[in-house]
mmCIF file of C-alpha atoms in Angstrom:
data_model
loop_
_atom_site.group_PDB
_atom_site.id
_atom_site.type_symbol
_atom_site.label_atom_id
_atom_site.label_comp_id
_atom_site.label_asym_id
_atom_site.label_seq_id
_atom_site.Cartn_x
_atom_site.Cartn_y
_atom_site.Cartn_z
ATOM 1 C CA MET U 1 -7.195 -23.361 1.327
ATOM 2 C CA SER U 2 -4.887 -24.637 3.245
ATOM 3 C CA SER U 3 -6.284 -26.969 6.351
ATOM 4 C CA ALA U 4 -4.542 -24.900 9.195
ATOM 5 C CA LEU U 5 -6.096 -21.521 7.540
ATOM 6 C CA THR U 6 -9.534 -22.947 6.697
ATOM 7 C CA ASP U 7 -9.769 -24.056 10.363
ATOM 8 C CA LEU U 8 -9.453 -20.420 11.667
ATOM 9 C CA PHE U 9 -13.029 -19.818 10.426
ATOM 10 C CA PRO U 10 -15.859 -22.529 10.360
ATOM 11 C CA HIS U 11 -17.777 -20.886 7.714
ATOM 12 C CA PRO U 12 -16.071 -19.719 4.716
ATOM 13 C CA ILE U 13 -17.195 -16.069 5.186
ATOM 14 C CA VAL U 14 -14.820 -13.336 5.762
ATOM 15 C CA GLN U 15 -15.778 -9.661 6.821
ATOM 16 C CA ALA U 16 -14.095 -7.345 4.939
ATOM 17 C CA PRO U 17 -12.183 -4.564 6.737
ATOM 18 C CA MET U 18 -13.682 -1.535 6.203
ATOM 19 C CA ALA U 19 -11.577 1.482 6.542
ATOM 20 C CA GLY U 20 -12.778 4.895 8.333
ATOM 21 C CA GLY U 21 -14.285 3.490 11.285
ATOM 22 C CA VAL U 22 -16.895 0.672 9.974
ATOM 23 C CA SER U 23 -14.729 -2.477 10.888
ATOM 24 C CA VAL U 24 -15.124 -1.668 14.823
ATOM 25 C CA PRO U 25 -13.968 -4.591 17.542
ATOM 26 C CA LYS U 26 -17.449 -5.198 18.170
ATOM 27 C CA LEU U 27 -18.361 -6.028 14.544
ATOM 28 C CA ALA U 28 -15.164 -7.907 14.133
ATOM 29 C CA ALA U 29 -16.133 -10.065 17.407
ATOM 30 C CA ALA U 30 -19.572 -10.785 16.247
ATOM 31 C CA VAL U 31 -18.315 -12.140 12.903
ATOM 32 C CA CYS U 32 -15.831 -14.093 14.624
ATOM 33 C CA GLU U 33 -18.077 -15.611 17.290
ATOM 34 C CA ALA U 34 -20.432 -16.864 14.582
ATOM 35 C CA GLY U 35 -17.852 -18.847 12.590
ATOM 36 C CA GLY U 36 -16.580 -16.302 9.991
ATOM 37 C CA LEU U 37 -13.509 -14.525 9.823
ATOM 38 C CA GLY U 38 -14.244 -10.776 11.193
ATOM 39 C CA PHE U 39 -11.262 -8.073 10.296
ATOM 40 C CA LEU U 40 -9.847 -4.670 11.947
ATOM 41 C CA ALA U 41 -8.990 -2.246 9.510
ATOM 42 C CA ALA U 42 -5.782 -0.272 10.520
ATOM 43 C CA GLY U 43 -5.972 2.083 7.519
ATOM 44 C CA TYR U 44 -6.049 5.650 8.554
ATOM 45 C CA LYS U 45 -5.161 4.958 12.161
ATOM 46 C CA THR U 46 -2.133 5.203 14.012
ATOM 47 C CA ALA U 47 -0.125 2.108 15.036
ATOM 48 C CA ASP U 48 -1.316 2.942 18.780
ATOM 49 C CA GLY U 49 -4.881 3.162 17.705
ATOM 50 C CA MET U 50 -4.644 -0.253 15.625
ATOM 51 C CA TYR U 51 -2.767 -1.957 18.650
ATOM 52 C CA GLN U 52 -5.781 -0.504 21.100
ATOM 53 C CA GLU U 53 -8.646 -1.743 18.779
ATOM 54 C CA ILE U 54 -6.993 -5.427 18.917
ATOM 55 C CA LYS U 55 -6.786 -5.447 22.551
ATOM 56 C CA GLN U 56 -10.393 -4.501 22.458
ATOM 57 C CA LEU U 57 -11.316 -7.346 20.154
ATOM 58 C CA ARG U 58 -9.452 -9.701 21.981
ATOM 59 C CA SER U 59 -11.345 -9.054 25.299
ATOM 60 C CA LEU U 60 -14.592 -9.706 23.483
ATOM 61 C CA THR U 61 -13.646 -12.998 21.727
ATOM 62 C CA GLY U 62 -10.865 -15.582 21.736
ATOM 63 C CA ARG U 63 -11.336 -16.588 18.514
ATOM 64 C CA PRO U 64 -9.159 -16.120 15.181
ATOM 65 C CA PHE U 65 -9.555 -12.287 13.559
ATOM 66 C CA GLY U 66 -7.270 -10.156 10.917
ATOM 67 C CA VAL U 67 -6.010 -6.988 10.534
ATOM 68 C CA ASN U 68 -5.793 -5.584 7.397
ATOM 69 C CA LEU U 69 -2.836 -2.672 6.519
ATOM 70 C CA PHE U 70 -2.543 -0.576 3.504
ATOM 71 C CA MET U 71 0.603 -0.497 1.674
ATOM 72 C CA PRO U 72 2.888 2.864 1.387
ATOM 73 C CA GLN U 73 1.678 4.499 -1.903
ATOM 74 C CA PRO U 74 4.333 5.598 -4.305
ATOM 75 C CA GLU U 75 5.302 8.946 -5.461
ATOM 76 C CA TYR U 76 3.655 9.267 -8.455
ATOM 77 C CA PRO U 77 0.309 7.968 -9.934
ATOM 78 C CA GLY U 78 0.940 4.571 -11.928
ATOM 79 C CA ALA U 79 4.317 3.921 -10.222
ATOM 80 C CA SER U 80 4.686 0.372 -8.616
ATOM 81 C CA THR U 81 4.301 0.276 -4.900
ATOM 82 C CA GLY U 82 7.394 1.150 -3.065
ATOM 83 C CA SER U 83 8.922 3.264 -5.526
ATOM 84 C CA THR U 84 9.740 6.895 -4.798
ATOM 85 C CA GLY U 85 10.792 10.583 -6.124
ATOM 86 C CA ALA U 86 13.341 12.509 -5.579
ATOM 87 C CA ALA U 87 14.106 13.832 -1.904
ATOM 88 C CA GLY U 88 12.112 16.940 -1.448
ATOM 89 C CA ALA U 89 10.584 17.034 -4.957
ATOM 90 C CA ALA U 90 6.726 18.110 -5.788
ATOM 91 C CA PRO U 91 4.892 15.362 -6.958
ATOM 92 C CA PRO U 92 4.256 15.600 -10.819
ATOM 93 C CA TYR U 93 0.097 16.310 -10.156
ATOM 94 C CA ALA U 94 0.687 19.021 -7.492
ATOM 95 C CA ALA U 95 -0.692 21.617 -9.818
ATOM 96 C CA ALA U 96 -3.553 19.213 -10.551
ATOM 97 C CA ILE U 97 -4.166 19.076 -6.277
ATOM 98 C CA ASP U 98 -4.088 22.687 -6.248
ATOM 99 C CA VAL U 99 -6.672 23.086 -9.081
ATOM 100 C CA TYR U 100 -9.104 20.231 -7.403
ATOM 101 C CA ALA U 101 -8.566 22.356 -3.889
ATOM 102 C CA HIS U 102 -9.516 25.362 -5.688
ATOM 103 C CA GLN U 103 -13.033 23.670 -7.249
ATOM 104 C CA LEU U 104 -13.885 22.624 -3.627
ATOM 105 C CA ALA U 105 -13.554 25.814 -2.172
ATOM 106 C CA GLY U 106 -17.302 26.048 -2.392
ATOM 107 C CA GLU U 107 -17.665 22.601 -0.527
ATOM 108 C CA ALA U 108 -15.205 24.109 2.184
ATOM 109 C CA SER U 109 -17.768 27.407 2.589
ATOM 110 C CA TRP U 110 -21.099 25.476 2.408
ATOM 111 C CA TYR U 111 -19.977 23.279 5.074
ATOM 112 C CA GLU U 112 -17.801 25.736 7.109
ATOM 113 C CA ALA U 113 -14.953 23.354 7.049
ATOM 114 C CA GLU U 114 -11.376 24.165 6.132
ATOM 115 C CA LEU U 115 -10.185 21.943 3.396
ATOM 116 C CA GLY U 116 -7.478 19.312 5.031
ATOM 117 C CA ASP U 117 -3.828 19.203 4.264
ATOM 118 C CA PRO U 118 -2.996 17.086 1.022
ATOM 119 C CA ASP U 119 0.552 16.971 2.074
ATOM 120 C CA SER U 120 -0.403 14.824 5.177
ATOM 121 C CA GLY U 121 1.954 11.660 4.798
ATOM 122 C CA ARG U 122 1.648 8.750 2.140
ATOM 123 C CA ASP U 123 2.810 5.487 4.270
ATOM 124 C CA ASP U 124 -0.229 5.361 6.555
ATOM 125 C CA GLY U 125 2.539 4.738 9.306
ATOM 126 C CA TYR U 126 3.146 1.187 7.708
ATOM 127 C CA GLU U 127 6.798 0.143 9.273
ATOM 128 C CA THR U 128 5.324 1.018 12.837
ATOM 129 C CA LYS U 129 2.177 -1.108 12.421
ATOM 130 C CA LEU U 130 4.315 -3.925 11.218
ATOM 131 C CA ALA U 131 6.607 -3.825 14.278
ATOM 132 C CA VAL U 132 3.491 -3.714 16.425
ATOM 133 C CA LEU U 133 2.266 -6.753 14.452
ATOM 134 C CA ARG U 134 5.341 -8.587 14.624
ATOM 135 C CA ASP U 135 5.678 -8.103 18.545
ATOM 136 C CA ASN U 136 1.986 -8.555 18.917
ATOM 137 C CA PRO U 137 1.197 -11.229 16.358
ATOM 138 C CA VAL U 138 -2.339 -11.825 15.110
ATOM 139 C CA PRO U 139 -3.746 -14.675 13.294
ATOM 140 C CA VAL U 140 -4.288 -13.124 9.726
ATOM 141 C CA VAL U 141 -2.674 -9.908 8.601
ATOM 142 C CA SER U 142 -4.057 -8.426 5.050
ATOM 143 C CA PHE U 143 -2.597 -5.866 2.512
ATOM 144 C CA HIS U 144 -4.262 -3.504 0.127
ATOM 145 C CA PHE U 145 -3.103 -1.434 -2.602
ATOM 146 C CA GLY U 146 0.129 -3.818 -3.319
ATOM 147 C CA THR U 147 1.781 -6.350 -2.563
ATOM 148 C CA PRO U 148 4.285 -6.514 0.657
ATOM 149 C CA THR U 149 7.637 -7.712 0.203
ATOM 150 C CA ARG U 150 9.145 -11.138 0.498
ATOM 151 C CA GLU U 151 10.814 -10.237 3.685
ATOM 152 C CA VAL U 152 7.747 -8.605 5.373
ATOM 153 C CA VAL U 153 5.063 -12.234 4.434
ATOM 154 C CA ASP U 154 8.317 -14.239 5.937
ATOM 155 C CA ALA U 155 8.846 -11.785 9.464
ATOM 156 C CA LEU U 156 5.047 -12.359 9.410
ATOM 157 C CA HIS U 157 5.108 -16.212 9.178
ATOM 158 C CA ARG U 158 7.767 -16.753 11.712
ATOM 159 C CA VAL U 159 5.499 -15.012 14.390
ATOM 160 C CA GLY U 160 2.561 -17.380 13.210
ATOM 161 C CA THR U 161 0.779 -15.039 11.007
ATOM 162 C CA PHE U 162 -1.145 -15.981 7.743
ATOM 163 C CA VAL U 163 -0.779 -13.553 4.917
ATOM 164 C CA LEU U 164 -3.533 -12.470 2.581
ATOM 165 C CA VAL U 165 -3.044 -10.039 -0.306
ATOM 166 C CA THR U 166 -5.420 -8.029 -2.756
ATOM 167 C CA ALA U 167 -4.996 -8.433 -6.443
ATOM 168 C CA THR U 168 -7.585 -7.370 -9.271
ATOM 169 C CA THR U 169 -5.773 -9.013 -11.701
ATOM 170 C CA PRO U 170 -4.039 -12.339 -12.458
ATOM 171 C CA ASP U 171 -0.625 -10.330 -13.127
ATOM 172 C CA GLU U 172 -1.179 -9.135 -9.430
ATOM 173 C CA ALA U 173 -2.251 -12.423 -8.276
ATOM 174 C CA ARG U 174 0.936 -13.850 -9.200
ATOM 175 C CA ALA U 175 2.912 -11.130 -7.549
ATOM 176 C CA VAL U 176 0.991 -12.072 -4.418
ATOM 177 C CA GLU U 177 2.052 -15.791 -5.134
ATOM 178 C CA ARG U 178 5.613 -14.844 -5.442
ATOM 179 C CA ALA U 179 5.920 -12.798 -2.612
ATOM 180 C CA GLY U 180 4.642 -16.050 -0.061
ATOM 181 C CA ALA U 181 1.313 -14.876 0.780
ATOM 182 C CA ASP U 182 -1.205 -17.748 1.866
ATOM 183 C CA ALA U 183 -3.926 -16.793 0.015
ATOM 184 C CA VAL U 184 -5.010 -13.711 -2.629
ATOM 185 C CA ILE U 185 -8.280 -12.060 -2.021
ATOM 186 C CA ALA U 186 -9.419 -11.474 -5.444
ATOM 187 C CA GLN U 187 -11.148 -8.272 -5.612
ATOM 188 C CA GLY U 188 -13.788 -7.910 -8.469
ATOM 189 C CA VAL U 189 -14.743 -4.498 -9.994
ATOM 190 C CA GLU U 190 -18.080 -4.879 -8.172
ATOM 191 C CA ALA U 191 -17.106 -4.267 -4.655
ATOM 192 C CA GLY U 192 -17.429 -1.196 -2.550
ATOM 193 C CA GLY U 193 -15.026 1.262 -1.407
ATOM 194 C CA HIS U 194 -11.151 1.296 -2.753
ATOM 195 C CA GLN U 195 -10.135 -0.923 -5.750
ATOM 196 C CA GLY U 196 -7.070 -2.835 -4.401
ATOM 197 C CA THR U 197 -5.156 -2.358 -7.487
ATOM 198 C CA HIS U 198 -1.221 -2.687 -7.298
ATOM 199 C CA ARG U 199 -0.882 0.397 -9.546
ATOM 200 C CA ASP U 200 -2.983 3.252 -9.813
ATOM 201 C CA ILE U 201 -3.231 4.245 -13.546
ATOM 202 C CA PRO U 202 -5.675 6.321 -14.549
ATOM 203 C CA GLU U 203 -6.178 5.164 -18.091
ATOM 204 C CA THR U 204 -7.453 1.835 -16.891
ATOM 205 C CA ASP U 205 -10.597 3.669 -14.712
ATOM 206 C CA GLY U 206 -13.843 1.965 -15.013
ATOM 207 C CA SER U 207 -11.949 -1.404 -16.783
ATOM 208 C CA GLY U 208 -11.779 -3.686 -13.979
ATOM 209 C CA ILE U 209 -12.701 -7.558 -14.457
ATOM 210 C CA GLY U 210 -15.648 -8.693 -12.795
ATOM 211 C CA LEU U 211 -15.749 -11.006 -10.010
ATOM 212 C CA LEU U 212 -16.256 -14.567 -11.434
ATOM 213 C CA SER U 213 -14.313 -13.984 -14.363
ATOM 214 C CA LEU U 214 -11.170 -12.899 -11.963
ATOM 215 C CA VAL U 215 -11.733 -15.775 -9.587
ATOM 216 C CA ALA U 216 -11.473 -18.145 -13.043
ATOM 217 C CA GLN U 217 -8.410 -16.150 -14.002
ATOM 218 C CA ILE U 218 -6.549 -16.198 -11.280
ATOM 219 C CA ARG U 219 -7.531 -19.478 -10.315
ATOM 220 C CA GLU U 220 -5.554 -20.669 -13.694
ATOM 221 C CA ALA U 221 -3.028 -18.195 -12.723
ATOM 222 C CA VAL U 222 -1.627 -19.347 -9.129
ATOM 223 C CA SER U 223 -2.040 -22.171 -7.015
ATOM 224 C CA ILE U 224 -2.609 -20.366 -3.536
ATOM 225 C CA PRO U 225 -5.709 -20.106 -2.398
ATOM 226 C CA ILE U 226 -8.570 -17.853 -3.314
ATOM 227 C CA ILE U 227 -11.184 -15.424 -1.397
ATOM 228 C CA ALA U 228 -13.409 -14.014 -3.595
ATOM 229 C CA ALA U 229 -14.762 -10.271 -2.965
ATOM 230 C CA GLY U 230 -17.032 -7.896 -4.788
ATOM 231 C CA GLY U 231 -20.837 -7.291 -4.697
ATOM 232 C CA ILE U 232 -21.460 -10.648 -2.506
ATOM 233 C CA MET U 233 -24.639 -10.308 -0.465
ATOM 234 C CA ARG U 234 -26.252 -13.741 -0.475
ATOM 235 C CA GLY U 235 -25.448 -17.373 0.663
ATOM 236 C CA GLY U 236 -26.123 -18.692 -3.100
ATOM 237 C CA GLN U 237 -23.650 -15.991 -4.609
ATOM 238 C CA ILE U 238 -21.004 -17.550 -2.027
ATOM 239 C CA ALA U 239 -22.154 -20.734 -3.436
ATOM 240 C CA ALA U 240 -21.068 -19.546 -6.840
ATOM 241 C CA VAL U 241 -17.687 -18.388 -5.967
ATOM 242 C CA LEU U 242 -16.634 -21.228 -4.388
ATOM 243 C CA ALA U 243 -17.865 -23.275 -7.611
ATOM 244 C CA ALA U 244 -15.679 -21.163 -9.551
ATOM 245 C CA GLY U 245 -12.454 -21.974 -7.824
ATOM 246 C CA ALA U 246 -12.631 -19.741 -4.666
ATOM 247 C CA SER U 247 -12.139 -21.170 -1.088
ATOM 248 C CA ALA U 248 -14.030 -18.318 0.943
ATOM 249 C CA ALA U 249 -16.036 -15.065 0.172
ATOM 250 C CA GLN U 250 -15.265 -11.615 1.532
ATOM 251 C CA LEU U 251 -18.303 -9.367 2.159
ATOM 252 C CA GLY U 252 -18.134 -5.782 3.120
ATOM 253 C CA THR U 253 -21.303 -3.727 2.022
ATOM 254 C CA ALA U 254 -23.546 -6.615 3.535
ATOM 255 C CA PHE U 255 -21.847 -6.281 7.088
ATOM 256 C CA LEU U 256 -21.678 -2.450 6.911
ATOM 257 C CA ALA U 257 -25.802 -2.195 7.232
ATOM 258 C CA THR U 258 -25.609 -4.211 10.641
ATOM 259 C CA ALA U 259 -26.298 -3.018 13.946
ATOM 260 C CA GLU U 260 -22.400 -3.828 15.104
ATOM 261 C CA SER U 261 -21.020 -1.714 12.045
ATOM 262 C CA GLY U 262 -19.622 1.398 13.067
ATOM 263 C CA ALA U 263 -20.667 3.023 9.780
ATOM 264 C CA ASN U 264 -22.871 6.368 10.121
ATOM 265 C CA ALA U 265 -26.661 5.844 10.161
ATOM 266 C CA VAL U 266 -27.072 8.068 7.439
ATOM 267 C CA HIS U 267 -24.915 5.973 5.489
ATOM 268 C CA LYS U 268 -26.353 2.660 6.339
ATOM 269 C CA GLN U 269 -29.487 4.360 5.496
ATOM 270 C CA ALA U 270 -28.708 5.385 2.108
ATOM 271 C CA LEU U 271 -27.852 1.580 1.312
ATOM 272 C CA THR U 272 -31.458 0.800 0.556
ATOM 273 C CA ASN U 273 -32.829 4.062 0.086
ATOM 274 C CA PRO U 274 -34.352 4.552 -3.251
ATOM 275 C CA LEU U 275 -33.084 7.901 -3.807
ATOM 276 C CA PHE U 276 -29.592 6.262 -4.311
ATOM 277 C CA VAL U 277 -30.250 4.064 -7.150
ATOM 278 C CA ARG U 278 -26.339 3.016 -8.428
ATOM 279 C CA THR U 279 -23.063 3.002 -7.675
ATOM 280 C CA GLU U 280 -19.741 3.946 -9.446
ATOM 281 C CA LEU U 281 -16.091 4.150 -9.129
ATOM 282 C CA THR U 282 -14.888 7.729 -8.304
ATOM 283 C CA ARG U 283 -11.792 9.546 -7.424
ATOM 284 C CA ALA U 284 -13.621 12.140 -5.957
ATOM 285 C CA PHE U 285 -13.364 11.797 -2.108
ATOM 286 C CA SER U 286 -9.510 10.388 -2.152
ATOM 287 C CA GLY U 287 -7.971 10.444 -5.572
ATOM 288 C CA ARG U 288 -7.836 6.731 -6.382
ATOM 289 C CA PRO U 289 -10.754 4.809 -7.774
ATOM 290 C CA ALA U 290 -13.448 3.600 -5.076
ATOM 291 C CA ARG U 291 -16.988 2.280 -5.636
ATOM 292 C CA GLY U 292 -20.007 4.639 -3.512
ATOM 293 C CA LEU U 293 -23.136 5.785 -3.905
ATOM 294 C CA VAL U 294 -23.734 8.389 -6.782
ATOM 295 C CA ASN U 295 -24.489 11.431 -4.874
ATOM 296 C CA ARG U 296 -24.324 14.767 -5.232
ATOM 297 C CA PHE U 297 -20.834 15.355 -4.515
ATOM 298 C CA LEU U 298 -19.502 12.554 -6.471
ATOM 299 C CA ARG U 299 -21.555 13.675 -9.621
ATOM 300 C CA GLU U 300 -20.383 17.342 -9.486
ATOM 301 C CA HIS U 301 -16.740 16.703 -8.834
ATOM 302 C CA GLY U 302 -15.786 13.001 -9.907
ATOM 303 C CA PRO U 303 -15.004 13.920 -13.513
ATOM 304 C CA TYR U 304 -12.328 16.441 -12.322
ATOM 305 C CA ALA U 305 -10.544 14.836 -9.205
ATOM 306 C CA PRO U 306 -7.013 14.104 -10.490
ATOM 307 C CA ALA U 307 -5.447 10.805 -9.669
ATOM 308 C CA ALA U 308 -3.785 11.380 -6.399
ATOM 309 C CA TYR U 309 -4.230 9.340 -3.655
ATOM 310 C CA PRO U 310 -3.713 9.885 -0.428
ATOM 311 C CA GLU U 311 -3.425 13.739 -1.370
ATOM 312 C CA ILE U 312 -6.710 14.144 -2.144
ATOM 313 C CA HIS U 313 -8.141 11.703 0.939
ATOM 314 C CA HIS U 314 -6.439 14.072 2.830
ATOM 315 C CA LEU U 315 -7.824 17.326 1.452
ATOM 316 C CA THR U 316 -11.510 16.339 1.179
ATOM 317 C CA SER U 317 -11.465 14.512 4.897
ATOM 318 C CA PRO U 318 -12.729 17.440 6.669
ATOM 319 C CA LEU U 319 -15.558 17.913 4.210
ATOM 320 C CA ARG U 320 -17.002 14.719 4.501
ATOM 321 C CA LYS U 321 -16.660 14.428 8.028
ATOM 322 C CA ALA U 322 -18.419 17.869 8.097
ATOM 323 C CA ALA U 323 -21.300 16.468 5.717
ATOM 324 C CA ALA U 324 -21.523 13.594 8.109
ATOM 325 C CA LYS U 325 -21.907 15.510 11.197
ATOM 326 C CA ALA U 326 -24.558 17.464 9.400
ATOM 327 C CA GLY U 327 -26.218 14.310 8.320
ATOM 328 C CA ASP U 328 -25.902 15.336 4.570
ATOM 329 C CA ALA U 329 -25.783 12.035 2.534
ATOM 330 C CA GLN U 330 -24.978 14.047 -0.491
ATOM 331 C CA GLY U 331 -21.777 15.165 0.960
ATOM 332 C CA MET U 332 -20.400 11.653 2.424
ATOM 333 C CA ALA U 333 -18.336 9.078 0.681
ATOM 334 C CA LEU U 334 -21.414 6.612 0.792
ATOM 335 C CA TRP U 335 -19.062 3.328 -0.310
ATOM 336 C CA ALA U 336 -20.689 0.509 -1.600
ATOM 337 C CA GLY U 337 -20.671 -2.636 -3.411
ATOM 338 C CA GLN U 338 -23.432 -3.264 -6.732
ATOM 339 C CA GLY U 339 -25.121 -5.366 -4.537
ATOM 340 C CA HIS U 340 -25.845 -2.620 -1.666
ATOM 341 C CA ARG U 341 -29.638 -2.501 -2.228
ATOM 342 C CA MET U 342 -29.908 -6.230 -1.247
ATOM 343 C CA ALA U 343 -28.486 -5.204 2.339
ATOM 344 C CA ARG U 344 -30.139 -6.615 5.382
ATOM 345 C CA GLU U 345 -30.552 -4.746 8.710
ATOM 346 C CA MET U 346 -29.956 -7.342 11.511
ATOM 347 C CA PRO U 347 -26.749 -8.253 13.983
ATOM 348 C CA ALA U 348 -23.803 -9.426 12.251
ATOM 349 C CA GLY U 349 -23.858 -12.542 13.905
ATOM 350 C CA GLN U 350 -27.446 -13.627 12.823
ATOM 351 C CA LEU U 351 -26.117 -12.535 9.208
ATOM 352 C CA VAL U 352 -23.698 -14.882 9.255
ATOM 353 C CA GLU U 353 -26.178 -17.583 10.072
ATOM 354 C CA VAL U 354 -28.105 -16.469 7.534
ATOM 355 C CA LEU U 355 -25.360 -16.483 5.054
ATOM 356 C CA ALA U 356 -24.184 -19.828 6.303
ATOM 357 C CA GLY U 357 -27.836 -21.244 5.911
ATOM 358 C CA GLU U 358 -28.402 -19.635 2.166
ATOM 359 C CA LEU U 359 -24.995 -21.341 1.170
ATOM 360 C CA ALA U 360 -25.826 -24.719 2.399
ATOM 361 C CA ALA U 361 -29.062 -24.597 0.857
ATOM 362 C CA ALA U 362 -27.701 -23.883 -2.545
ATOM 363 C CA LEU U 363 -24.997 -26.379 -2.261
ATOM 364 C CA THR U 364 -27.335 -28.662 -1.562
ATOM 365 C CA ALA U 365 -29.574 -27.334 -4.604
ATOM 366 C CA LEU U 366 -26.800 -27.983 -6.924
ATOM 367 C CA SER U 367 -25.526 -31.160 -6.008
ATOM 368 C CA GLY U 368 -29.258 -32.382 -5.992
ATOM 369 C CA GLY U 369 -29.471 -30.856 -9.319
ATOM 370 C CA GLY U 370 -32.272 -28.162 -8.416
ATOM 371 C CA GLY U 371 -32.346 -24.639 -8.460
ATOM 372 C CA VAL U 372 -30.794 -22.356 -6.533
ATOM 373 C CA ARG U 373 -32.481 -19.126 -4.945
#
């Protein structure tokens, strides 16, 4: 990785931006202060909400940090990011959304909540957020669900911001490099939360590439640095992705369980609750593939959820909030990576230090020919 970017965080540890209230300023600040790169998640927030969190984070740390944006969604599944349909035309999957809404009527009755409006917006305030980040530059901006245009990347570079973009395939990584990004976040299929695919193609559900194979393939496809993400919970795993060609590792689920995380307490407890034995990619909660703990909602509705993001996200939002308020883990979106059972409850800064220590021990063992724990 370029020395300028590497200098932003002494340890090759990046805290993944987790939308929905998890990646709060105090979590990002704790990670930054410990020598990692903390991130705020601007997804599902207003531009002003993002700006207020940036100000709060700056009051907590003087160290560099990042902000993550969601790319605007195309008008129909499988289209490239930025494509649009005819003005005023109903999406071709509108009927499927209506059918799914009818199926969720029982959930709405159970939680005494109204279903959300699926037509609540598709761009997540993208342009307004970009304007804020150009006027009030932050050290790093990352993008999920697609690649920004070269003009957007250049504009951020002009104000001194490093640009990172998620990719789930070598072809997506090539698009990231062509856009001029400083590094690519290689997201393996093991990762919790939403897969950052540039196109949402239903036929590819569950066919993602494992992280170590993905890092190796992307390493041969592009010359820009790689940040590896997906199921990483221990320092030994960080050593493994560094050996495979990555320059740093991004961890989400590992930080979800920390004291500073804004995750619901029920969500934190579920990570290591023996009731939840596995994770699965599902469209049940948002209409886009996302990995979460298998619970009742996922089992009952996952097979029938259409490929319609963010419409399904808007539709189920009140249900998820009602389930969380009731403390019902069976109705919540319990996003988690495949390594969730290895989650450790401790302060985020301490977790960074523990991971750094485990990484150092693993690298020493590798260089000396010894075994790695």
